[in-house]
PDB file of C-alpha atoms and ligand atoms in Angstrom:
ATOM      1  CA  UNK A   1      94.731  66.218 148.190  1.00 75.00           C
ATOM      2  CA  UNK A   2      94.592  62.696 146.519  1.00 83.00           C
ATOM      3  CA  UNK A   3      98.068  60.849 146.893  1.00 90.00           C
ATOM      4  CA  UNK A   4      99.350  58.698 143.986  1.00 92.00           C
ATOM      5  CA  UNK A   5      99.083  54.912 145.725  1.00 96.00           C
ATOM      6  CA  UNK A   6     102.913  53.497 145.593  1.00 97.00           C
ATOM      7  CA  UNK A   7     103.926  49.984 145.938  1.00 98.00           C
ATOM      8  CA  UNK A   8     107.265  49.281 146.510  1.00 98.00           C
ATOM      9  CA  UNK A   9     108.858  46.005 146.762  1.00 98.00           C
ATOM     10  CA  UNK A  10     112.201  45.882 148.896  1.00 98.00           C
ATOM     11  CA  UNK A  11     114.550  42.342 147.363  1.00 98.00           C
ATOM     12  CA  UNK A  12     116.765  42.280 149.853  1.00 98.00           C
ATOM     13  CA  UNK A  13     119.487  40.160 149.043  1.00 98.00           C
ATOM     14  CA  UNK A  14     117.649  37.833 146.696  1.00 98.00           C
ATOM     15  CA  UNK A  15     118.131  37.235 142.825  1.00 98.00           C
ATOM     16  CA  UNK A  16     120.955  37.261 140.310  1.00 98.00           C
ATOM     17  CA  UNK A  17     120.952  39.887 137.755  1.00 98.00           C
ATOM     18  CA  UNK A  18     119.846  37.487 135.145  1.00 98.00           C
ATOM     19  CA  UNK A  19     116.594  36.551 137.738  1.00 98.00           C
ATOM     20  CA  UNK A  20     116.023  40.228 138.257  1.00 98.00           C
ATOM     21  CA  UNK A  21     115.517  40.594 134.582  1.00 97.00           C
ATOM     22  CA  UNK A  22     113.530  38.056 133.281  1.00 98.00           C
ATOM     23  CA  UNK A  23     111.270  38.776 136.914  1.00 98.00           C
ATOM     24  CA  UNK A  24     110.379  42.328 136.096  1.00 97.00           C
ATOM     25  CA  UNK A  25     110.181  41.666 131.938  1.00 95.00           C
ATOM     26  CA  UNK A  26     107.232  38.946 133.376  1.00 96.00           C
ATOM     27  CA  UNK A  27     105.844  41.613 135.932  1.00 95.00           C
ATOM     28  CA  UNK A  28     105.579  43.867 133.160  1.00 94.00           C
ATOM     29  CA  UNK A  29     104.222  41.946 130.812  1.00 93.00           C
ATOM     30  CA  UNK A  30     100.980  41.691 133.291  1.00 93.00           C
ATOM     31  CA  UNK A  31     100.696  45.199 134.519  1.00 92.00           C
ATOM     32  CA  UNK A  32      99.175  47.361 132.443  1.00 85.00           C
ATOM     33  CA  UNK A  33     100.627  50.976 131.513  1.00 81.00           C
ATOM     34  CA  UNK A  34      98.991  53.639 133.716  1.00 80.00           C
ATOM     35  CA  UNK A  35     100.201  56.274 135.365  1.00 82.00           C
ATOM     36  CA  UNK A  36      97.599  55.460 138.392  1.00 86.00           C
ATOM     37  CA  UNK A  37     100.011  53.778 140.334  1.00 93.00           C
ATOM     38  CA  UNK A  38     103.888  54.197 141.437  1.00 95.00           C
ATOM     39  CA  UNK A  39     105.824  50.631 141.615  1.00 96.00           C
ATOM     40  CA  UNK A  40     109.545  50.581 142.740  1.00 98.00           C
ATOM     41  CA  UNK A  41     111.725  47.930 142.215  1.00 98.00           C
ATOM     42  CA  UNK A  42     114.384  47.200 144.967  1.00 98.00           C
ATOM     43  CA  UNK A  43     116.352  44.953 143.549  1.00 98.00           C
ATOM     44  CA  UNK A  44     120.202  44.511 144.919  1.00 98.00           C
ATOM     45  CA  UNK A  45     122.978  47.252 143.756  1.00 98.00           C
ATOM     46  CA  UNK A  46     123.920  44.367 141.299  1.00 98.00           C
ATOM     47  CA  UNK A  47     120.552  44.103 139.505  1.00 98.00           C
ATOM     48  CA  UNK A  48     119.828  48.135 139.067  1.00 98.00           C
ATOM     49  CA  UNK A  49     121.718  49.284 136.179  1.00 98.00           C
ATOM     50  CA  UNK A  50     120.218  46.456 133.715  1.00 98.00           C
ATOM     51  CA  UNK A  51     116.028  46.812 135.314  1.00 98.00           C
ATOM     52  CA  UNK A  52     116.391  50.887 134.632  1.00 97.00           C
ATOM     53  CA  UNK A  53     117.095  49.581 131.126  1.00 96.00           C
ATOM     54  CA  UNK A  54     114.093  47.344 130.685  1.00 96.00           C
ATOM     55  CA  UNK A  55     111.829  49.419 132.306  1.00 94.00           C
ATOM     56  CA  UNK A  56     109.159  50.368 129.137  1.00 85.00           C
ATOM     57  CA  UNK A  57     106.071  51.108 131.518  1.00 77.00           C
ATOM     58  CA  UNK A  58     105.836  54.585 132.718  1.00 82.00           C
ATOM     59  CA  UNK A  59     104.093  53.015 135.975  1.00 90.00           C
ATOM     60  CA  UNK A  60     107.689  51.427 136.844  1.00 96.00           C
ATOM     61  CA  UNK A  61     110.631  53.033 138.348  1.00 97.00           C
ATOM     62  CA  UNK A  62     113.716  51.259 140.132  1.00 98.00           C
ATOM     63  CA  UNK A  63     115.020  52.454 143.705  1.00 98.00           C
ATOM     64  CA  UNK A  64     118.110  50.905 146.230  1.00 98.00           C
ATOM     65  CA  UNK A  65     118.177  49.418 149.011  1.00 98.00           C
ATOM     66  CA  UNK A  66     120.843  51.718 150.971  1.00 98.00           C
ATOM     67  CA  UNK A  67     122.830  54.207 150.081  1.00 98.00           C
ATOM     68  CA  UNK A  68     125.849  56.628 151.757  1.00 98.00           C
ATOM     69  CA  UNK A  69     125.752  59.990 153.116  1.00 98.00           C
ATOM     70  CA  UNK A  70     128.845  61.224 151.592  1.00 98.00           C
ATOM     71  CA  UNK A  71     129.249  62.095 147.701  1.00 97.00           C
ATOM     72  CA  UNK A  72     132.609  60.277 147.810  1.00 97.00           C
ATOM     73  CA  UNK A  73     135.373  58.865 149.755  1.00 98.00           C
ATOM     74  CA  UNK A  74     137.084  56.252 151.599  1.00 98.00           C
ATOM     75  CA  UNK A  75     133.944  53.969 152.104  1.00 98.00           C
ATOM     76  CA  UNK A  76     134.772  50.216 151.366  1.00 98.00           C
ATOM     77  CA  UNK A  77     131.750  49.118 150.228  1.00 97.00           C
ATOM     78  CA  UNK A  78     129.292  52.246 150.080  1.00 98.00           C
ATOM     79  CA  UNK A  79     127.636  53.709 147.051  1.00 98.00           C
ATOM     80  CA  UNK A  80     127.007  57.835 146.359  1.00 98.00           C
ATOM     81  CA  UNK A  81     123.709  59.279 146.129  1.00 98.00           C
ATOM     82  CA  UNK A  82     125.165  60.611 142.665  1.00 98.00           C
ATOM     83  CA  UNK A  83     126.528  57.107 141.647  1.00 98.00           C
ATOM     84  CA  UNK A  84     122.710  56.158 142.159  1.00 98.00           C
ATOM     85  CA  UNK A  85     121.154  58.799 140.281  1.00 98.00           C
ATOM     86  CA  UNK A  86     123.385  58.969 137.328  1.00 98.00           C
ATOM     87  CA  UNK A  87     122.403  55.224 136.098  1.00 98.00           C
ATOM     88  CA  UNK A  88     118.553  56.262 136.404  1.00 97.00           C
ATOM     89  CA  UNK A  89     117.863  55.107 140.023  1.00 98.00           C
ATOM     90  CA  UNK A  90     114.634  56.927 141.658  1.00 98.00           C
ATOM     91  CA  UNK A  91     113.948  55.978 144.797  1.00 98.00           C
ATOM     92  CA  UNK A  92     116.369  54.130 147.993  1.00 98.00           C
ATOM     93  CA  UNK A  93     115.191  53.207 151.162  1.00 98.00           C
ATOM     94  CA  UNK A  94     116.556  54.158 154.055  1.00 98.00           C
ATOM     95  CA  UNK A  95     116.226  53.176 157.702  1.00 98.00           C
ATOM     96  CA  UNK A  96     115.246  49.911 156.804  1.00 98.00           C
ATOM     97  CA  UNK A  97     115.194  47.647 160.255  1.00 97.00           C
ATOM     98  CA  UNK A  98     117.516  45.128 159.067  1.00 97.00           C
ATOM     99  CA  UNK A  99     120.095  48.647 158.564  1.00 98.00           C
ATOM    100  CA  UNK A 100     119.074  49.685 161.604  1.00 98.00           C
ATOM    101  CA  UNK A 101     119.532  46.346 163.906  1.00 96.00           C
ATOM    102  CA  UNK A 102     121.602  44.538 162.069  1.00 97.00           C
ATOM    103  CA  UNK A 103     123.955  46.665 161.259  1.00 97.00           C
ATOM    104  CA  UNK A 104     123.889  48.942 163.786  1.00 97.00           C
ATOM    105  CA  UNK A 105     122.337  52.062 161.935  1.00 98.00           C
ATOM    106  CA  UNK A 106     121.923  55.100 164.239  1.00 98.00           C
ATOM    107  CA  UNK A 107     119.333  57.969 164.267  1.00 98.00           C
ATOM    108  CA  UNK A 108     121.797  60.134 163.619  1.00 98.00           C
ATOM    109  CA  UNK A 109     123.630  58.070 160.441  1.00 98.00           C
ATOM    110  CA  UNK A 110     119.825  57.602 159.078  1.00 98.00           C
ATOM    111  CA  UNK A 111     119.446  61.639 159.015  1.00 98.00           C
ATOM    112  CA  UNK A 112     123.105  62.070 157.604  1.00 98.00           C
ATOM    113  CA  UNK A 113     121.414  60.194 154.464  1.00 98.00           C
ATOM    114  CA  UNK A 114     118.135  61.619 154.295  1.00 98.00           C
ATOM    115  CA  UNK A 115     119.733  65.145 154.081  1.00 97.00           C
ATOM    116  CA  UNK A 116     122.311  63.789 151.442  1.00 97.00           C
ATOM    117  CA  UNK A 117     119.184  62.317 149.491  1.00 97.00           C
ATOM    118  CA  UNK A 118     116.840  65.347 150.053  1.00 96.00           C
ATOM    119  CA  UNK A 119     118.753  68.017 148.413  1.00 94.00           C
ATOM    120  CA  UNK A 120     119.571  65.137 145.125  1.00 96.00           C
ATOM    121  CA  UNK A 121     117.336  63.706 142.395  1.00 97.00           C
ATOM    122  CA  UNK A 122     116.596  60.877 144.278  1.00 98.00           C
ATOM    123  CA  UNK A 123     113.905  60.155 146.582  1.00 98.00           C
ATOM    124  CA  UNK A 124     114.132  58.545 150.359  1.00 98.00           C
ATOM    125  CA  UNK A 125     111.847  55.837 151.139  1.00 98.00           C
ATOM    126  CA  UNK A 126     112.382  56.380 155.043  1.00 98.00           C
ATOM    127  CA  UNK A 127     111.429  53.650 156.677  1.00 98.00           C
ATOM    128  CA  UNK A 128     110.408  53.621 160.714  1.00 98.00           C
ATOM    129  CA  UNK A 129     108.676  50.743 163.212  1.00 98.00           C
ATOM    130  CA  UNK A 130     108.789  49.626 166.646  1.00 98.00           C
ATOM    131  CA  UNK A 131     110.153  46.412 168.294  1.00 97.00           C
ATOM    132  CA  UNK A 132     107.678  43.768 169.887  1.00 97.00           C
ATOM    133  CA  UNK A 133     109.345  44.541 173.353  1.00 97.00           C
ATOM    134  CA  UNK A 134     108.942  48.638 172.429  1.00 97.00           C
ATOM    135  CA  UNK A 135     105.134  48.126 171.443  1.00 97.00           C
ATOM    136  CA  UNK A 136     104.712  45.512 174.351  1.00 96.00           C
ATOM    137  CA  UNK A 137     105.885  48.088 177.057  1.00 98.00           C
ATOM    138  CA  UNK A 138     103.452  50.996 175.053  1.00 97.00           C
ATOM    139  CA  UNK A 139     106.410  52.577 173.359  1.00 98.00           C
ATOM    140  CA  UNK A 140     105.030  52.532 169.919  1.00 98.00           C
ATOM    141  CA  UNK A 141     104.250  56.024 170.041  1.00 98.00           C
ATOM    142  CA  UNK A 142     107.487  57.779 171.245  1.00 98.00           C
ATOM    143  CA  UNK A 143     109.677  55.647 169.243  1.00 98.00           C
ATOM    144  CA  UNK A 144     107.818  57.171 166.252  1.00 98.00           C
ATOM    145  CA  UNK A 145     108.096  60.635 166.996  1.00 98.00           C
ATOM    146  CA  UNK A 146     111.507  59.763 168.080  1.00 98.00           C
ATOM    147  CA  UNK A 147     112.779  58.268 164.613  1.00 98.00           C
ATOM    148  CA  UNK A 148     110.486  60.651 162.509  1.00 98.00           C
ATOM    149  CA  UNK A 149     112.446  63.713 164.806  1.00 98.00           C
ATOM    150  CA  UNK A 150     115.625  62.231 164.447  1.00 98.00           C
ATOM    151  CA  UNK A 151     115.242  60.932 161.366  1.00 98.00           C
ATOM    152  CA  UNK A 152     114.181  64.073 159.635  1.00 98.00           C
ATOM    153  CA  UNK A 153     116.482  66.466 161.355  1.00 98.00           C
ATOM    154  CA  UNK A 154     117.729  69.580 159.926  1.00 97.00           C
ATOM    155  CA  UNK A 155     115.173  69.508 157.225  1.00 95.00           C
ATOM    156  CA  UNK A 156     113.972  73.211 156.524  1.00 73.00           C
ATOM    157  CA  UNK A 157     111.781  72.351 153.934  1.00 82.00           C
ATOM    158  CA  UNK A 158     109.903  69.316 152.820  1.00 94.00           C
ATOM    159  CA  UNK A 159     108.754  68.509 149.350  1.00 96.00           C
ATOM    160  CA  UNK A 160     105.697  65.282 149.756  1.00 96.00           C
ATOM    161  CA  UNK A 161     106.030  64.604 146.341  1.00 96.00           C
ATOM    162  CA  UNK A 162     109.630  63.720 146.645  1.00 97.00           C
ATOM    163  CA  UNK A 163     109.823  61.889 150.313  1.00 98.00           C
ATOM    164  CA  UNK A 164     108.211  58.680 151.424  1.00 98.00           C
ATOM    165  CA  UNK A 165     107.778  57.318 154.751  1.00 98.00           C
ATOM    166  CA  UNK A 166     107.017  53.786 155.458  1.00 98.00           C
ATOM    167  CA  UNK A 167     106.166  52.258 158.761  1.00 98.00           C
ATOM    168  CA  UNK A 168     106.972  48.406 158.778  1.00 98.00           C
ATOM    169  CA  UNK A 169     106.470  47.538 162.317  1.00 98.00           C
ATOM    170  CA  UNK A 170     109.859  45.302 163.567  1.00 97.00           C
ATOM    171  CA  UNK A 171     107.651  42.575 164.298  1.00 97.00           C
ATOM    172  CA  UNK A 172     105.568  42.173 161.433  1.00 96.00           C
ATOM    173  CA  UNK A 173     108.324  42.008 158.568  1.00 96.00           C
ATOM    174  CA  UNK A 174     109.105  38.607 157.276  1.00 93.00           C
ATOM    175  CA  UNK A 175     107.517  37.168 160.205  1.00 94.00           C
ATOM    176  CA  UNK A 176     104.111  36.217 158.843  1.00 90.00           C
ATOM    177  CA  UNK A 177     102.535  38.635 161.721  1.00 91.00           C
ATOM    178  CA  UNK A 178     100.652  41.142 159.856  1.00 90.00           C
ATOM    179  CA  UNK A 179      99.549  44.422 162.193  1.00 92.00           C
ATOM    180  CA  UNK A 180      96.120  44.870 162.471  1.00 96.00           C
ATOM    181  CA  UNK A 181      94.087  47.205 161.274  1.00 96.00           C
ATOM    182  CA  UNK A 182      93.488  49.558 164.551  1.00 97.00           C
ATOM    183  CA  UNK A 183      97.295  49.256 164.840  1.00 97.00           C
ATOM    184  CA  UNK A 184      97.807  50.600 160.994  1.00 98.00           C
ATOM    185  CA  UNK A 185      95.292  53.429 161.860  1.00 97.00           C
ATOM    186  CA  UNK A 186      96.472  54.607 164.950  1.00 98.00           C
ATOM    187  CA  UNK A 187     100.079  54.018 163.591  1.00 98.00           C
ATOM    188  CA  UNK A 188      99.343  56.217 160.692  1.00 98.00           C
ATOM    189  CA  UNK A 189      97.772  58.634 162.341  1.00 97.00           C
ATOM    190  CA  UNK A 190     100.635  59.615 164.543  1.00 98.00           C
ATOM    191  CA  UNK A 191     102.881  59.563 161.535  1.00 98.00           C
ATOM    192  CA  UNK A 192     100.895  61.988 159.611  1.00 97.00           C
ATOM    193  CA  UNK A 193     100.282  64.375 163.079  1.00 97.00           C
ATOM    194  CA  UNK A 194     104.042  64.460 163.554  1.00 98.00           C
ATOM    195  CA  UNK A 195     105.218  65.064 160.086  1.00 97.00           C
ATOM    196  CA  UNK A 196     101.967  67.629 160.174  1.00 97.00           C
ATOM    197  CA  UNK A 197     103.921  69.452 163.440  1.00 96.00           C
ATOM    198  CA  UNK A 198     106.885  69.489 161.955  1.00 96.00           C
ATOM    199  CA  UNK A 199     106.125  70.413 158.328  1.00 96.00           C
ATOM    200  CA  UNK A 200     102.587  71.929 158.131  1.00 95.00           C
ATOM    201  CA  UNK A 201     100.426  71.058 155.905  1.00 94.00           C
ATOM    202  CA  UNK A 202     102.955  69.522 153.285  1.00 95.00           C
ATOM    203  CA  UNK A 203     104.264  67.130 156.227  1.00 96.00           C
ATOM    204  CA  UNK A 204     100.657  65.918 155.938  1.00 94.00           C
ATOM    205  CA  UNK A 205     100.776  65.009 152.162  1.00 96.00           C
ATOM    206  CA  UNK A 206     103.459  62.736 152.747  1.00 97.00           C
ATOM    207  CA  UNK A 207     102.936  59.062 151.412  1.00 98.00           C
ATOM    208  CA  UNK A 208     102.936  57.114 154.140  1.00 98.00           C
ATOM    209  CA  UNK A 209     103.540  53.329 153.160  1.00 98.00           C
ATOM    210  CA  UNK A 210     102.518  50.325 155.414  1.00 98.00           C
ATOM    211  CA  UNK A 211     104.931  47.142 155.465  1.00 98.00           C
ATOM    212  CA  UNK A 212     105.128  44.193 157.284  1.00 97.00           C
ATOM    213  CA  UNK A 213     104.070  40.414 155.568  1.00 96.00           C
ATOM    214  CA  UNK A 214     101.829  42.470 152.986  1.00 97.00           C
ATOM    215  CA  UNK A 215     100.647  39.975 150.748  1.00 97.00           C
ATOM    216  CA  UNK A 216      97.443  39.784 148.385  1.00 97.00           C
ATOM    217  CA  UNK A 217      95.008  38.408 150.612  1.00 97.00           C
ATOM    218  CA  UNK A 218      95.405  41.436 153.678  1.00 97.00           C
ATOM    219  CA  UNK A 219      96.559  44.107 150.925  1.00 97.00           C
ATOM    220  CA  UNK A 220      93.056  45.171 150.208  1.00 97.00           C
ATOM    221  CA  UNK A 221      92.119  45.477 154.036  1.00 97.00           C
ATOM    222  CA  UNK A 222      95.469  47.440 154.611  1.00 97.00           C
ATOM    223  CA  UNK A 223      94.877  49.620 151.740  1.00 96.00           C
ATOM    224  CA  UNK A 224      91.420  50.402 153.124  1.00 96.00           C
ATOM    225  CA  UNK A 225      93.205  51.751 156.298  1.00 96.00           C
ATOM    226  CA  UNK A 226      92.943  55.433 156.524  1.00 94.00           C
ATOM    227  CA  UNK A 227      96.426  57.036 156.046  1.00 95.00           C
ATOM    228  CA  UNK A 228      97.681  54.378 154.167  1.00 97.00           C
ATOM    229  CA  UNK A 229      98.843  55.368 151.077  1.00 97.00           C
ATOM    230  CA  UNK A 230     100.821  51.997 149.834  1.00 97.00           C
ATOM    231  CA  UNK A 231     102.917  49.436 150.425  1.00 98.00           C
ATOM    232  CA  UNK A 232     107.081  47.969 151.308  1.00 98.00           C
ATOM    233  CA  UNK A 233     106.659  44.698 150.658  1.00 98.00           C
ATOM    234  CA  UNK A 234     109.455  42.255 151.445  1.00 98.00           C
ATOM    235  CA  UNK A 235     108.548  38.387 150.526  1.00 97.00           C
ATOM    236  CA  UNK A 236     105.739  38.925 148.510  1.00 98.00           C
ATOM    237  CA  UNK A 237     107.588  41.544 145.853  1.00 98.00           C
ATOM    238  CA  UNK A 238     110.043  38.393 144.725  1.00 98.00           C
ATOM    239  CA  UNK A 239     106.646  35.946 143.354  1.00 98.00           C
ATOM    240  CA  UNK A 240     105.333  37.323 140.162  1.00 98.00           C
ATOM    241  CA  UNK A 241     102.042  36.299 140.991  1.00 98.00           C
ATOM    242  CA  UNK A 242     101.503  37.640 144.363  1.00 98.00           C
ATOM    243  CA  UNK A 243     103.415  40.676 143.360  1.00 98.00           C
ATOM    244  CA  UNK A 244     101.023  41.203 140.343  1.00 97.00           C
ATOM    245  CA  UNK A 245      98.083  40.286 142.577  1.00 97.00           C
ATOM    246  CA  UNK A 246      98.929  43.195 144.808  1.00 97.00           C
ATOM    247  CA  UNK A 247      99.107  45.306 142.150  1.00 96.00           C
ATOM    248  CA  UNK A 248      96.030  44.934 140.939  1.00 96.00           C
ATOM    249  CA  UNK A 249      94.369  45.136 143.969  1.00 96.00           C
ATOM    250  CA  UNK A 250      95.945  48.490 144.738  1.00 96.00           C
ATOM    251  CA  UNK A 251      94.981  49.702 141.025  1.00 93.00           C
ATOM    252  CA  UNK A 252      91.488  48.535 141.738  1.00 91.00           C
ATOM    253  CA  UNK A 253      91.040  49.715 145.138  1.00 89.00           C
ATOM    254  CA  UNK A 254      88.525  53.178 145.257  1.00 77.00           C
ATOM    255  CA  UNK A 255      88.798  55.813 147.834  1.00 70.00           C
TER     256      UNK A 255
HETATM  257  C1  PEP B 301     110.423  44.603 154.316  1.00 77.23           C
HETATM  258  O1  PEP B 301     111.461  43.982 154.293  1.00 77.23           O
HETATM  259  O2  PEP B 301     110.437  45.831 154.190  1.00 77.23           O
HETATM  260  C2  PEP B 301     109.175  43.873 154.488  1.00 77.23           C
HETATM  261  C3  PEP B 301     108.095  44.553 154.751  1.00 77.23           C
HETATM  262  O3  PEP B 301     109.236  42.506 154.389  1.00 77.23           O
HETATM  263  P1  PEP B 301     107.987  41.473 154.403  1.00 77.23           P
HETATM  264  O4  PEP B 301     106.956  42.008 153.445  1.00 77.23           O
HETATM  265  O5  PEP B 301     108.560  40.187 153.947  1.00 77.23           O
HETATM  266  O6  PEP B 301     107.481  41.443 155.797  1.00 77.23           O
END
């Protein structure tokens, strides 16, 4: 089964809602209109509402950066799968390592949010990855299984063309320190075997994103990584031209 290449690019907390504007009206006046390839915008809750109203290229689609596991409530500060998906947002990450060690996300409040988002519109971009000190003591592998298990508790049923894994490795994001190839692979590979034990053959056909200092001259070596099915990319998704560069390479690239 082919799966459609996706190439998401996480903002963080970076441009206005004027920037975000004029920054995806320049991205898409260079990208082509194909339905080859999935981009996602991440821009900051402030920025979505306007981008789902530029958005004239059926290749584009806009996704958040967090959201809550509740439908409403007493949350200071949270934001409703529902209040998401009624403005026309797609996609939200969740799981992301700055969520989980900054502030504090558990296991446990990761799966409260993937169940929310599973049974909704939207679709999770779940993102798991190892520390330095977990990969330097050979923990890599059980703290994937771990925060795939946990992570994607109480599923019952999966549907791969609505859930996205990425695996940004701790280390590598925003740090310059792209993981090598082997380390994608073998990465990958355990990904895809534990979402294949816990979901059959549809765990299998899960996109399974790489991030970590992506940027347009490893993207095409990345991409070339078996079980790599796209890119998170942090820093590179806020330049139009490396952005764009990306792109293309991933439109280009033939299996
Ligand atoms: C990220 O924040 O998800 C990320 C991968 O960042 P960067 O590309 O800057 O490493």
């Amino acid at each position: 089964m082919i799966i459609k290449p996706i190439i998401a690019g996480n903002w963080k907390m970076h441009k206005s809602n004027d920037e975000s504007i004029s920054f995806v009206g320049k991205i898409q006046k260079r990208i082509l209109d194909d339905e080859l390839t999935e981009i996602i915008f991440c821009p900051p809750f402030t920025s979505l509402f306007s981008i789902v109203g530029t958005l004239d290229n059926s290749s584009f689609s806009v996704g958040a950066q967090n959201v809550h596991c509740d439908s409403h409530g007493a949350f200071t500060g949270e934001i409703s799968v529902n209040m998401l998906d009624s403005i026309g947002v797609k996609y939200v990450i969740i799981g992301h390592s700055e969520r989980r060690h900054i502030f504090d996300e558990s296991d446990h409040f990761i799966n409260e949010k993937i169940i929310a988002v599973n049974s909704s519109n939207l679709i999770p971009i779940f993102c798991i990855g190892e520390t330095l000190e977990q990969r330097e003591s050979g923990l890599t592998d059980k703290i994937i299984k771990e925060q795939i298990e946990l992570g994607m508790a109480k599923l019952d049923s999966i549907d791969p063309k609505k859930f996205i894994v990425a695996y940004e490795p701790v280390w590598a994001i925003g740090t310059g320190k792209t993981a090598s190839v082997l380390q994608v692979e073998d990465a990958h590979l355990k990904i895809k075997t534990n979402l294949r034990i816990l979901f059959g053959s549809k765990g299998e056909e899960i996109p399974v994103l790489y991030g970590g200092s992506v940027n347009e001259n490893n993207a095409e070596s990345l991409l070339k990584v078996d079980g790599v099915n796209g890119f998170l990319i942090g820093g590179a998704s806020l330049k139009v031209d490396s952005f764009c560069k990306i792109i293309d390479i991933v439109k280009n690239f033939e299996r």
